[in-house]
Tab-separated table of C-alpha atoms in Angstrom:
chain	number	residue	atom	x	y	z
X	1	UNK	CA	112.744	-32.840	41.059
X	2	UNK	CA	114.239	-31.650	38.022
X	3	UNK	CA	110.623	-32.589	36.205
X	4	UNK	CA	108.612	-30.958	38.795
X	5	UNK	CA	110.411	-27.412	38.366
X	6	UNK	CA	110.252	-27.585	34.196
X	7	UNK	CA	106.547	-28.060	34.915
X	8	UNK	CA	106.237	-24.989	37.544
X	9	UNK	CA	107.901	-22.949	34.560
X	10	UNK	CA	105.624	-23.546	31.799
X	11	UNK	CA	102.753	-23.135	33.855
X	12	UNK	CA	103.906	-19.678	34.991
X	13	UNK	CA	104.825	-18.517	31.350
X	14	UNK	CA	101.280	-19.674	30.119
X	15	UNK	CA	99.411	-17.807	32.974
X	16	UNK	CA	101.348	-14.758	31.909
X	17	UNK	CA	100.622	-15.105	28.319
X	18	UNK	CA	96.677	-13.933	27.398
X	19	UNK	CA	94.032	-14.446	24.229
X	20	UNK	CA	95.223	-10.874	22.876
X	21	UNK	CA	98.760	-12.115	22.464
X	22	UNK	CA	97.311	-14.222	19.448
X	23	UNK	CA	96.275	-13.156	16.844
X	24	UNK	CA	92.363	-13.698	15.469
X	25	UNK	CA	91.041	-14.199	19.065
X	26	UNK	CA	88.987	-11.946	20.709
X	27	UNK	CA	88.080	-11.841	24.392
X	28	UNK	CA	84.419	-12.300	25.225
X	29	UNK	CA	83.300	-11.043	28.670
X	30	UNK	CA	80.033	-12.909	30.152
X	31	UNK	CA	77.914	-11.922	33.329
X	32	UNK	CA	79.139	-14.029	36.054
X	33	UNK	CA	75.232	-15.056	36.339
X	34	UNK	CA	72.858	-16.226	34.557
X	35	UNK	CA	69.549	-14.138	33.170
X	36	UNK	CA	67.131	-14.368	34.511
X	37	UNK	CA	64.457	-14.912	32.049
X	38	UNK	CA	65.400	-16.130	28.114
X	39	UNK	CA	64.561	-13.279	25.645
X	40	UNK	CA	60.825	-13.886	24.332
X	41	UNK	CA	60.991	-15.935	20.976
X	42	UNK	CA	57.437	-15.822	20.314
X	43	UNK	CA	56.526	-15.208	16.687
X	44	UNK	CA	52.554	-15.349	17.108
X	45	UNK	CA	52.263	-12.482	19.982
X	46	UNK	CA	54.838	-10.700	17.518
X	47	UNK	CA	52.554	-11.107	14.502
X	48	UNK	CA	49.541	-9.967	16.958
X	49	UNK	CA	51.213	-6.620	17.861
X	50	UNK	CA	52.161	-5.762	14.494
X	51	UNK	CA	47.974	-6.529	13.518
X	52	UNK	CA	46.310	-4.470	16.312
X	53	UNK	CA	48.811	-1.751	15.258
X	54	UNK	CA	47.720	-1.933	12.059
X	55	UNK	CA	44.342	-1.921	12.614
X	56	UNK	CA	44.556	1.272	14.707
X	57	UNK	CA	46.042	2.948	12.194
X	58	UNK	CA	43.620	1.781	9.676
X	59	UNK	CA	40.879	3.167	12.323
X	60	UNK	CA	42.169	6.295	12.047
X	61	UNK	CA	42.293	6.481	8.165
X	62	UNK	CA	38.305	5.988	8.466
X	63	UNK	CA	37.633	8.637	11.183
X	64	UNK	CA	39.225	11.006	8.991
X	65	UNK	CA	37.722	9.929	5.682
X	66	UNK	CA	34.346	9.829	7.982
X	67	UNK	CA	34.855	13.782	9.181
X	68	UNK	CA	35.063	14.424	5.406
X	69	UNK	CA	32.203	12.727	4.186
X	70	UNK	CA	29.469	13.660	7.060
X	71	UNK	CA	28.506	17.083	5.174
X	72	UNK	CA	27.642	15.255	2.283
X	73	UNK	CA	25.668	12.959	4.515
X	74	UNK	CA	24.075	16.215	6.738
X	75	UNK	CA	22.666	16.951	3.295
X	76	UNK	CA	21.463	13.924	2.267
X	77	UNK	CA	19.775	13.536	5.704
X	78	UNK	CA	18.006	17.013	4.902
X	79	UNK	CA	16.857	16.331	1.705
X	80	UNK	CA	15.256	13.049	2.909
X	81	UNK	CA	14.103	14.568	6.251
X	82	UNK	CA	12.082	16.982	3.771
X	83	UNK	CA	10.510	14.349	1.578
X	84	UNK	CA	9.093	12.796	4.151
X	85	UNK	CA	7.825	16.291	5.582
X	86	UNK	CA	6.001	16.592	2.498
X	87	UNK	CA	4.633	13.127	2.005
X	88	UNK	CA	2.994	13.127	5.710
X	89	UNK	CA	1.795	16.047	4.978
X	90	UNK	CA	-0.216	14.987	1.785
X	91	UNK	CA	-1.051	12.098	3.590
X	92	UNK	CA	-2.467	14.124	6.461
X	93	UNK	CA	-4.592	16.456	3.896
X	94	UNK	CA	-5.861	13.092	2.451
X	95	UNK	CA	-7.034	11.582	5.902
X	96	UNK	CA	-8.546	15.225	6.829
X	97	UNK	CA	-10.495	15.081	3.470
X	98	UNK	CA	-11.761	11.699	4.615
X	99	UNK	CA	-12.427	12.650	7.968
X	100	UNK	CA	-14.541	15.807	6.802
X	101	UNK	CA	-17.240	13.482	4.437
X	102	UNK	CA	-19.830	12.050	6.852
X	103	UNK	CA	-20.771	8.670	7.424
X	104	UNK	CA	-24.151	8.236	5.328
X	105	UNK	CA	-26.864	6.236	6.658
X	106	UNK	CA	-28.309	2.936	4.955
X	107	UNK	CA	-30.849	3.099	2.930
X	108	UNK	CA	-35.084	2.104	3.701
X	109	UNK	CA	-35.630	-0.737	1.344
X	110	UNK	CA	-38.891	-3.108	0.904
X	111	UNK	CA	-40.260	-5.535	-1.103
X	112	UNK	CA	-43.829	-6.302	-2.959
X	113	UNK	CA	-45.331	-8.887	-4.794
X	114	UNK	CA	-46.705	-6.971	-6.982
X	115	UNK	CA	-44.625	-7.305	-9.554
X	116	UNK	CA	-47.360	-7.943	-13.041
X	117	UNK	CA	-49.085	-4.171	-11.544
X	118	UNK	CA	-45.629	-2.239	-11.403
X	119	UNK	CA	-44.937	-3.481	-15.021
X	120	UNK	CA	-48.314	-2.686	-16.531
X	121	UNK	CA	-48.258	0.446	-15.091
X	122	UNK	CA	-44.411	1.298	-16.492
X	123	UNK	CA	-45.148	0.024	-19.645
X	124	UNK	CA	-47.610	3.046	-20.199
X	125	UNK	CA	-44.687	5.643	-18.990
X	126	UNK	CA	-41.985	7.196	-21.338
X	127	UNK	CA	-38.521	5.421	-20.878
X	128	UNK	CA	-39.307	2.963	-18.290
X	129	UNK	CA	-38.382	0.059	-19.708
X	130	UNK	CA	-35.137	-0.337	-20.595
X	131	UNK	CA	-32.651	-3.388	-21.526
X	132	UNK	CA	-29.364	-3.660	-19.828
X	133	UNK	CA	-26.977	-5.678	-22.158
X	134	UNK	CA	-25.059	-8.341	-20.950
X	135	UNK	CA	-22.160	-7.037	-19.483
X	136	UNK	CA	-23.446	-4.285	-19.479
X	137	UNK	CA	-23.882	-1.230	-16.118
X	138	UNK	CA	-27.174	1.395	-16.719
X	139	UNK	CA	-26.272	4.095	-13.921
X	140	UNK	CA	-28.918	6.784	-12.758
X	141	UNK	CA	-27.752	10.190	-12.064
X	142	UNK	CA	-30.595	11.833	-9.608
X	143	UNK	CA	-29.548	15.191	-8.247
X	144	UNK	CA	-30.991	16.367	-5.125
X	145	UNK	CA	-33.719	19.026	-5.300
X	146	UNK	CA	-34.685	21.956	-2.527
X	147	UNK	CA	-37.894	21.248	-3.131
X	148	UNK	CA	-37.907	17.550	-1.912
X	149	UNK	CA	-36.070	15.670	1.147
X	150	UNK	CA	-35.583	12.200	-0.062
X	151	UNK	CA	-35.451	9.623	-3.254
X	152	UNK	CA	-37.379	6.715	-4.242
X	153	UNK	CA	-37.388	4.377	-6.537
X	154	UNK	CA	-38.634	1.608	-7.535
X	155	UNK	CA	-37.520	-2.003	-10.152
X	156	UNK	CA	-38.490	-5.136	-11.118
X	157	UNK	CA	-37.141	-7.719	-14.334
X	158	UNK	CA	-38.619	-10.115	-16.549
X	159	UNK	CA	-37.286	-13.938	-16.120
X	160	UNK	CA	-33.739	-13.075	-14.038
X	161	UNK	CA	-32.269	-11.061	-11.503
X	162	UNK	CA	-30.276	-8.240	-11.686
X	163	UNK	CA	-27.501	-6.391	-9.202
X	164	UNK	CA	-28.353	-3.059	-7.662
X	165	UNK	CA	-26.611	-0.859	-5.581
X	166	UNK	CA	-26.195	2.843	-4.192
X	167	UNK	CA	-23.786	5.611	-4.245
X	168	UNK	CA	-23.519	9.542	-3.563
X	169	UNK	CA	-21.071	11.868	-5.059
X	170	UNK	CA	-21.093	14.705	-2.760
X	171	UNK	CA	-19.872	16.962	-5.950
X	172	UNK	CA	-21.978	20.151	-6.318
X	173	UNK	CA	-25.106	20.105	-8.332
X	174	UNK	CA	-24.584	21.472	-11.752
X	175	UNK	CA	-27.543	20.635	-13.325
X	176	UNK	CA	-31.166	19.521	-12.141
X	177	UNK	CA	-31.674	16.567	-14.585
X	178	UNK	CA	-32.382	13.341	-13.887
X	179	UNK	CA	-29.886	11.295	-16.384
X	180	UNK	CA	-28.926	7.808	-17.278
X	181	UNK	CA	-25.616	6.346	-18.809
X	182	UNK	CA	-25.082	3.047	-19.855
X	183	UNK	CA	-21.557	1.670	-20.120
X	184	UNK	CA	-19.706	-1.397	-20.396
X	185	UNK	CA	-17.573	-2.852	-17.251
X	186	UNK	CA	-14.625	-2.102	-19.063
X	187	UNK	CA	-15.761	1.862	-19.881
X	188	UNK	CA	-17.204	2.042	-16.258
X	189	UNK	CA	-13.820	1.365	-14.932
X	190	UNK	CA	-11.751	3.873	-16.735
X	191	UNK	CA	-14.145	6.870	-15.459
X	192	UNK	CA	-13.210	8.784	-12.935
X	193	UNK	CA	-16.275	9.580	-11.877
X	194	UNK	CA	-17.494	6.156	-11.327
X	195	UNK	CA	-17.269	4.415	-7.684
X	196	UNK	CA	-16.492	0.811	-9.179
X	197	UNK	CA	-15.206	-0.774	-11.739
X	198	UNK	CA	-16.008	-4.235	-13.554
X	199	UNK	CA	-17.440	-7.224	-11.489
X	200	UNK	CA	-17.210	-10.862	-11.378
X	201	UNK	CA	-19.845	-13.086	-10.542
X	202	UNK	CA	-18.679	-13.191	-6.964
X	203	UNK	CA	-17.867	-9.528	-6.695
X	204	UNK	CA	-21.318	-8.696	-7.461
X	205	UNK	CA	-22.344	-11.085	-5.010
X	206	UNK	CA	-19.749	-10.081	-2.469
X	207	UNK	CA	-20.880	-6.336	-2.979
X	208	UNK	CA	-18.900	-3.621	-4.804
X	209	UNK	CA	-14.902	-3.124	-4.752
X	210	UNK	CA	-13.979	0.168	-2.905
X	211	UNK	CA	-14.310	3.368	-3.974
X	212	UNK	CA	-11.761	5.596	-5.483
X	213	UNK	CA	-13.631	8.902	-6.175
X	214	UNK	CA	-12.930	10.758	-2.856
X	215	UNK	CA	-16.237	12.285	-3.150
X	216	UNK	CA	-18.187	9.440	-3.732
X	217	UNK	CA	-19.767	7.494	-1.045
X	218	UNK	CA	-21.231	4.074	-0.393
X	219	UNK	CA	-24.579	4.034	0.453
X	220	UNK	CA	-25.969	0.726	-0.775
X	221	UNK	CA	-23.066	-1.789	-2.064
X	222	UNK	CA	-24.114	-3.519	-5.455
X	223	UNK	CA	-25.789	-6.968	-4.845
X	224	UNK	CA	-27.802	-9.062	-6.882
X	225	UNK	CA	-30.886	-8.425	-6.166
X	226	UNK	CA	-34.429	-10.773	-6.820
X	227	UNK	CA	-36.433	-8.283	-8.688
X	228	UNK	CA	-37.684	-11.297	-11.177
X	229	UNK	CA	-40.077	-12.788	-7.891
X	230	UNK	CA	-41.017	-9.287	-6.406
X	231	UNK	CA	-40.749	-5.717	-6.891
X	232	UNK	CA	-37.279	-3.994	-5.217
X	233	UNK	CA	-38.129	-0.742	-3.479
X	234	UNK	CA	-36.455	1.653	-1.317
X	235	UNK	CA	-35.908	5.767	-0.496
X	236	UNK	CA	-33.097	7.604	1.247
X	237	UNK	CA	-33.134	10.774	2.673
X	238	UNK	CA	-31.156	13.833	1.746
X	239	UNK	CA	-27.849	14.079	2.906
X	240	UNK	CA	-26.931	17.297	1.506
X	241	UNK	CA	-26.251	18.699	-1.569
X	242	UNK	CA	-24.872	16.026	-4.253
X	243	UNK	CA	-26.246	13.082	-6.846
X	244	UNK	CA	-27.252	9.543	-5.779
X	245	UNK	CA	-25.601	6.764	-8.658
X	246	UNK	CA	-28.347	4.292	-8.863
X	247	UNK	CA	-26.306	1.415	-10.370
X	248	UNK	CA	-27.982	-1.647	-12.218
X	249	UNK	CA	-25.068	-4.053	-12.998
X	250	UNK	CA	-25.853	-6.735	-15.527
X	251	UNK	CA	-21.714	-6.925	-15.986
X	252	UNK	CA	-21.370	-10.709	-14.548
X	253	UNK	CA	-23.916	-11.811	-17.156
X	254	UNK	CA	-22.407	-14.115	-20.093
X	255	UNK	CA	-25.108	-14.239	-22.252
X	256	UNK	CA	-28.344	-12.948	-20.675
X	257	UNK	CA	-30.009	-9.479	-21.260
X	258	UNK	CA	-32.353	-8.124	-18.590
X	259	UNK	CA	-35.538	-6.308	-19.397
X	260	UNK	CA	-35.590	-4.056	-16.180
X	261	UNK	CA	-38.955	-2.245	-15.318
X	262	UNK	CA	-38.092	0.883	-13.129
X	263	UNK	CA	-39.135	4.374	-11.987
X	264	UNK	CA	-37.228	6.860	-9.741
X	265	UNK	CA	-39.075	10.081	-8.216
X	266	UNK	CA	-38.606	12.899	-5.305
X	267	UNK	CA	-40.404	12.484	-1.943
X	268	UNK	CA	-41.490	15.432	0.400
């Protein structure tokens, strides 16, 4: 018995006794329950929101640097808006220039075999036989007359052939005078007023390279033509005011000059 009361005393003087009555200890309430949920630990979604909220704020750094630079962009968007104005435009006066010069039709051409009478007859006429050196282009200037409608001429050549071809500059006439100029490839390429420039064997063959004279037109591409077996004729008829370029090329020739027998007169 005696036991069982010094045991009822000790527990009643500890139960009256609590943590604040020594010293260092500190009471710590808890919730009776539990959370519900643990707090979120995750580093990755925490690294994601700090990202997207620096990216948003980067976003609006460039919006602002963007409203300060469009002026300068406005301009440059003016400025190129108006080169382009102007380089359709000279465009569009080029195609209208090209679009005003008429289409010009072939040529009537024929052959003969009469090629031993045409010489013997030139050879009696002033400055109708000629040599075109290897190399070498002899172009006829013919201006058109009032008093006639059309031109003719006429060629043949000793041993070889020769290439042949047609142009018109539609450039007003100046002067009335039939006249002849005689260049080499390289010479007849640097003048302006010439339709073509050097050929090859095959470009001769092929026909002349394009024209870049605007007011020169095509009317017979240069060809090598058989004037050594018969006699190379032809006439065209007016079509307006201008010079016909009656072109013998000799320029793909290495080492052969051609004796060329040839006449060139108005028709009515």
């Amino acid at each position: 018995m005696a036991s069982l009361e010094a045991t009822s005393e000790l527990q009643s003087r500890l139960s009256s006794l609590s943590f604040s009555s020594f010293p260092g200890v500190t009471s710590h309430h808890c919730d009776s329950e539990p959370p519900g949920s643990l707090q979120n630990t995750n580093l990755t979604e925490s690294f994601t929101q700090s990202s997207n909220q620096a990216s948003m704020n980067e976003t609006k750094e460039d919006l602002a640097k963007g409203n300060e630079e469009a002026p300068a962009e406005l301009a440059l968007g003016e400025r190129g808006e108006e080169n382009n104005s102007a380089g359709t435009c000279q465009l569009s006066a080029e195609i209208k220039e090209a679009a005003q010069m008429p289409t010009l039709p072939p040529p009537t051409t024929w052959t003969s075999a009469a090629v031993k009478e045409l010489k013997a007859k030139l050879r009696t006429e002033k400055d109708s036989v000629v040599t075109v050196y290897r190399g070498d282009i002899m172009t006829v200037h013919v201006p058109t007359v009032p008093e006639a409608k059309k031109v003719c001429w006429e060629f043949a050549t000793d041993g070889f052939d020769i290439g042949f071809g047609i142009y018109f500059d539609w450039t007003p006439v100046t002067s009335r005078s039939i006249t002849v100029h005689i260049s080499e490839s390289s010479d007849d390429e640097d003048e302006e007023e010439e339709l073509e420039g050097p050929l090859g064997n095959d470009d001769v063959e092929r026909g002349s390279k394009s024209q870049t004279n605007s007011n020169l037109a095509e009317i017979l591409p240069v060809y090598r033509q058989d004037s050594h077996l018969s006699v190379q004729g032809g006439s065209h008829d007016f079509p307006g005011e201008g010079t016909y370029l009656l072109k013998f090329d000799n320029s793909y020739s290495l080492w052969r000059n051609k004796t060329l027998y040839y006449r060139v007169y108005y028709s009515a």
